[in-house]
Amino acid sequence: MSTIKIHDKEFVKSIPSEEIAARVKEVAERINRDYAGKRPLLLGVLNGCFMFVSDLMKNLEIECEISFVKFSSYQGSETTGTVNQVMGLNESITGRDVIVVEDIVDTGLTMHKMLETLAQSNPASLAIASLFLKPARLRVPVEVKYSAFEIPDRFIVGYGLDYDGLGRNLPDVYDVKE
Ligand code: 5GP
C-alpha cells in the first residue's frame, strides 16, 4: 500500500493512473458519440480540472474548443459553503454546446452556481463532465451527465486535485487516511 504525506495529513493511493486513463477515455468516447457533428466548447473550471481536461481533450475526435473559468469555494479539506466567481468567461457562449469540465462535484454548489450563470447567456446546450462525483455529499440538485468515478465521502488528492496547494502533480489519486 503506497502512502504519502502532504502537510499534516497522510494519504493512501486509491486510484492508479492507468485506471484514471481508462475511465477518461470512456468519458471521451461518450462525448465523441453524443456530440458527433457538433463543435462543443469545453469550459474547464480551474485549477483542479487541468489534467482531466487535457487528457479528455486528447481523446476527443470531434471538433472542439476550450476555454477556462475559475471559481474559488474551498479552503483546505473543508468546504466553506460559499462560491465566488474569480475569473470570468471572455467569449460568447450563446448558441454554443457547452461542456463544463470539473475535477470533482462535492456539495454541487459550485456547479449549481456555474450552470445558473452560464444559462443566462442562452447556450444551445449545457452539460457537466466531472472526473469525480461524491453522490452522498450533494446538497443541491445538479445533473452530472459525464462522471468518470463516483466515490464515497472522502477527501482525495492527485491528478490535479490539491490539499492546500500541494499534490496536484501526482499522477495517481490518493484518499486521506482516517
Ligand atoms: P462543491 O462546490 O461541489 O462542494 O465543491 C467543488 C470543489 O471543491 C472542487 O472543484 C474541488 O476544488 C473541491 N473539492 C471537493 N471535494 C474535494 C476533495 O475530495 N479533494 C479536493 N482536493 N478538492 C475537493
Short mmCIF file of C-alpha atoms and ligand atoms in Angstrom, two decimals:
data_model
loop_
_atom_site.label_atom_id
_atom_site.label_comp_id
_atom_site.label_asym_id
_atom_site.label_seq_id
_atom_site.Cartn_x
_atom_site.Cartn_y
_atom_site.Cartn_z
CA MET A 1 0.00 0.00 0.00
CA SER A 2 1.50 3.28 -1.12
CA THR A 3 1.18 6.18 1.34
CA ILE A 4 2.38 9.78 1.13
CA LYS A 5 2.37 12.77 3.45
CA ILE A 6 1.14 16.22 2.39
CA HIS A 7 1.29 19.00 5.00
CA ASP A 8 -0.12 17.38 8.19
CA LYS A 9 -2.07 14.52 6.59
CA GLU A 10 -1.28 11.03 5.32
CA PHE A 11 -2.82 9.77 2.10
CA VAL A 12 -3.18 6.26 0.68
CA LYS A 13 -3.12 5.51 -3.05
CA SER A 14 -6.64 4.61 -4.15
CA ILE A 15 -6.86 5.00 -7.95
CA PRO A 16 -3.81 4.27 -10.12
CA SER A 17 -3.13 6.42 -13.17
CA GLU A 18 -3.91 3.56 -15.59
CA GLU A 19 -7.44 3.28 -14.23
CA ILE A 20 -7.92 7.05 -14.48
CA ALA A 21 -6.72 7.00 -18.10
CA ALA A 22 -9.14 4.19 -18.98
CA ARG A 23 -12.12 6.00 -17.41
CA VAL A 24 -11.23 9.33 -19.02
CA LYS A 25 -11.11 7.56 -22.38
CA GLU A 26 -14.58 6.11 -21.76
CA VAL A 27 -15.96 9.57 -20.98
CA ALA A 28 -14.33 10.94 -24.16
CA GLU A 29 -15.87 8.15 -26.23
CA ARG A 30 -19.33 9.03 -24.93
CA ILE A 31 -18.76 12.69 -25.76
CA ASN A 32 -17.50 11.74 -29.25
CA ARG A 33 -20.78 9.90 -29.82
CA ASP A 34 -23.11 12.43 -28.19
CA TYR A 35 -21.57 15.48 -29.90
CA ALA A 36 -20.92 13.98 -33.35
CA GLY A 37 -21.37 16.72 -35.96
CA LYS A 38 -21.26 19.46 -33.29
CA ARG A 39 -18.41 21.63 -32.07
CA PRO A 40 -18.65 21.78 -28.28
CA LEU A 41 -16.86 24.33 -26.15
CA LEU A 42 -15.15 22.67 -23.20
CA LEU A 43 -15.20 25.05 -20.29
CA GLY A 44 -12.60 23.96 -17.77
CA VAL A 45 -13.01 25.03 -14.15
CA LEU A 46 -9.59 25.94 -12.81
CA ASN A 47 -7.45 24.95 -11.07
CA GLY A 48 -8.38 21.33 -10.45
CA CYS A 49 -9.53 20.42 -13.99
CA PHE A 50 -6.25 20.93 -15.80
CA MET A 51 -5.06 17.30 -16.02
CA PHE A 52 -8.51 15.88 -16.63
CA VAL A 53 -9.45 18.37 -19.35
CA SER A 54 -6.10 17.87 -21.06
CA ASP A 55 -6.41 14.06 -21.17
CA LEU A 56 -10.09 14.30 -22.07
CA MET A 57 -9.41 16.62 -24.98
CA LYS A 58 -6.63 14.41 -26.31
CA ASN A 59 -9.21 11.63 -26.60
CA LEU A 60 -11.81 13.73 -28.41
CA GLU A 61 -12.01 13.13 -32.14
CA ILE A 62 -14.77 15.66 -32.85
CA GLU A 63 -14.09 19.35 -33.47
CA CYS A 64 -13.96 21.10 -30.10
CA GLU A 65 -12.74 24.28 -28.44
CA ILE A 66 -11.57 25.06 -24.92
CA SER A 67 -11.77 27.95 -22.51
CA PHE A 68 -11.39 28.30 -18.75
CA VAL A 69 -13.16 29.90 -15.81
CA LYS A 70 -12.10 29.99 -12.21
CA PHE A 71 -14.22 29.74 -9.07
CA SER A 72 -12.98 29.58 -5.50
CA SER A 73 -15.01 27.95 -2.77
CA TYR A 74 -12.60 25.71 -0.96
CA GLN A 75 -10.10 26.13 1.86
CA GLY A 76 -8.04 23.13 2.91
CA SER A 77 -10.14 19.98 3.25
CA GLU A 78 -13.40 21.63 4.41
CA THR A 79 -15.77 23.43 2.04
CA THR A 80 -16.71 26.93 3.16
CA GLY A 81 -20.08 26.65 1.50
CA THR A 82 -19.62 29.96 -0.31
CA VAL A 83 -18.86 30.12 -4.00
CA ASN A 84 -17.21 33.12 -5.66
CA GLN A 85 -16.52 33.64 -9.32
CA VAL A 86 -12.92 34.75 -9.61
CA MET A 87 -12.22 34.77 -13.33
CA GLY A 88 -14.91 35.11 -15.96
CA LEU A 89 -15.54 33.94 -19.44
CA ASN A 90 -14.21 36.01 -22.33
CA GLU A 91 -16.11 34.59 -25.27
CA SER A 92 -19.80 34.36 -26.08
CA ILE A 93 -21.42 31.02 -25.32
CA THR A 94 -24.77 32.00 -26.83
CA GLY A 95 -25.92 29.19 -29.13
CA ARG A 96 -22.90 27.03 -28.24
CA ASP A 97 -22.88 23.46 -26.95
CA VAL A 98 -21.03 23.90 -23.67
CA ILE A 99 -19.47 21.12 -21.62
CA VAL A 100 -18.32 22.34 -18.20
CA VAL A 101 -15.30 20.28 -17.15
CA GLU A 102 -14.74 19.98 -13.40
CA ASP A 103 -12.39 17.92 -11.26
CA ILE A 104 -14.91 16.94 -8.60
CA VAL A 105 -18.52 17.65 -7.71
CA ASP A 106 -18.84 17.56 -3.93
CA THR A 107 -21.77 19.57 -2.50
CA GLY A 108 -22.66 20.64 -6.04
CA LEU A 109 -22.77 24.33 -5.05
CA THR A 110 -20.03 25.35 -7.48
CA MET A 111 -21.68 23.63 -10.43
CA HIS A 112 -25.15 24.85 -9.46
CA LYS A 113 -23.98 28.46 -9.44
CA MET A 114 -21.94 27.95 -12.59
CA LEU A 115 -24.86 26.49 -14.57
CA GLU A 116 -27.15 29.25 -13.33
CA THR A 117 -24.69 31.90 -14.56
CA LEU A 118 -23.98 30.20 -17.91
CA ALA A 119 -27.67 29.56 -18.64
CA GLN A 120 -28.25 33.35 -18.67
CA SER A 121 -26.20 33.51 -21.89
CA ASN A 122 -28.55 31.06 -23.66
CA PRO A 123 -26.15 28.32 -24.77
CA ALA A 124 -27.60 25.70 -27.17
CA SER A 125 -26.88 23.06 -24.51
CA LEU A 126 -25.10 22.76 -21.18
CA ALA A 127 -23.64 19.59 -19.69
CA ILE A 128 -21.21 18.75 -16.91
CA ALA A 129 -18.26 16.40 -17.21
CA SER A 130 -16.69 15.74 -13.82
CA LEU A 131 -13.85 13.38 -13.10
CA PHE A 132 -15.23 12.62 -9.65
CA LEU A 133 -18.66 12.80 -8.08
CA LYS A 134 -19.45 12.30 -4.38
CA PRO A 135 -23.18 11.46 -4.57
CA ALA A 136 -23.60 11.30 -0.78
CA ARG A 137 -22.41 14.91 -0.40
CA LEU A 138 -24.72 16.63 -2.94
CA ARG A 139 -26.64 19.48 -1.30
CA VAL A 140 -28.30 20.90 -4.41
CA PRO A 141 -29.67 19.09 -7.47
CA VAL A 142 -27.01 19.01 -10.18
CA GLU A 143 -27.09 16.69 -13.18
CA VAL A 144 -23.59 15.41 -13.88
CA LYS A 145 -24.01 13.89 -17.34
CA TYR A 146 -20.47 12.56 -17.58
CA SER A 147 -18.64 11.38 -14.48
CA ALA A 148 -15.64 9.09 -14.59
CA PHE A 149 -15.82 7.96 -10.95
CA GLU A 150 -18.46 8.03 -8.21
CA ILE A 151 -16.61 7.99 -4.91
CA PRO A 152 -17.51 7.88 -1.19
CA ASP A 153 -17.35 10.90 1.11
CA ARG A 154 -13.58 11.04 1.49
CA PHE A 155 -11.07 13.79 0.75
CA ILE A 156 -8.85 12.97 -2.22
CA VAL A 157 -5.72 14.46 -3.82
CA GLY A 158 -3.74 13.92 -7.01
CA TYR A 159 -4.30 14.16 -10.77
CA GLY A 160 -4.96 17.90 -10.49
CA LEU A 161 -6.62 17.92 -7.06
CA ASP A 162 -4.77 19.54 -4.17
CA TYR A 163 -4.61 19.70 -0.41
CA ASP A 164 -3.78 23.31 0.45
CA GLY A 165 -1.91 23.84 -2.80
CA LEU A 166 0.03 20.58 -2.88
CA GLY A 167 -0.50 17.21 -4.53
CA ARG A 168 -1.82 18.37 -7.91
CA ASN A 169 1.19 16.87 -9.69
CA LEU A 170 0.56 13.30 -8.52
CA PRO A 171 -0.40 11.04 -11.46
CA ASP A 172 -2.42 8.73 -9.17
CA VAL A 173 -5.26 9.61 -6.79
CA TYR A 174 -4.95 9.24 -3.01
CA ASP A 175 -7.53 9.07 -0.21
CA VAL A 176 -6.91 10.85 3.07
CA LYS A 177 -6.03 8.36 5.80
CA GLU A 178 -8.64 8.47 8.59
P1 5GP B 1 -18.58 21.80 -4.39
O1 5GP B 1 -18.98 23.19 -4.74
O2 5GP B 1 -19.20 20.76 -5.30
O3 5GP B 1 -18.83 21.50 -2.94
O4 5GP B 1 -17.03 21.75 -4.47
C1 5GP B 1 -16.33 21.54 -5.62
C2 5GP B 1 -14.87 21.90 -5.40
O5 5GP B 1 -14.44 21.53 -4.08
C3 5GP B 1 -13.99 21.12 -6.34
O6 5GP B 1 -13.82 21.79 -7.56
C4 5GP B 1 -12.71 21.00 -5.55
O7 5GP B 1 -11.91 22.13 -5.76
C5 5GP B 1 -13.15 20.97 -4.10
N1 5GP B 1 -13.23 19.61 -3.55
C6 5GP B 1 -14.33 18.94 -3.21
N2 5GP B 1 -14.04 17.71 -2.74
C7 5GP B 1 -12.69 17.60 -2.80
C8 5GP B 1 -11.78 16.54 -2.48
O8 5GP B 1 -12.10 15.43 -2.05
N3 5GP B 1 -10.46 16.83 -2.71
C9 5GP B 1 -10.02 18.02 -3.21
N4 5GP B 1 -8.71 18.16 -3.37
N5 5GP B 1 -10.87 19.02 -3.52
C10 5GP B 1 -12.19 18.81 -3.33
#
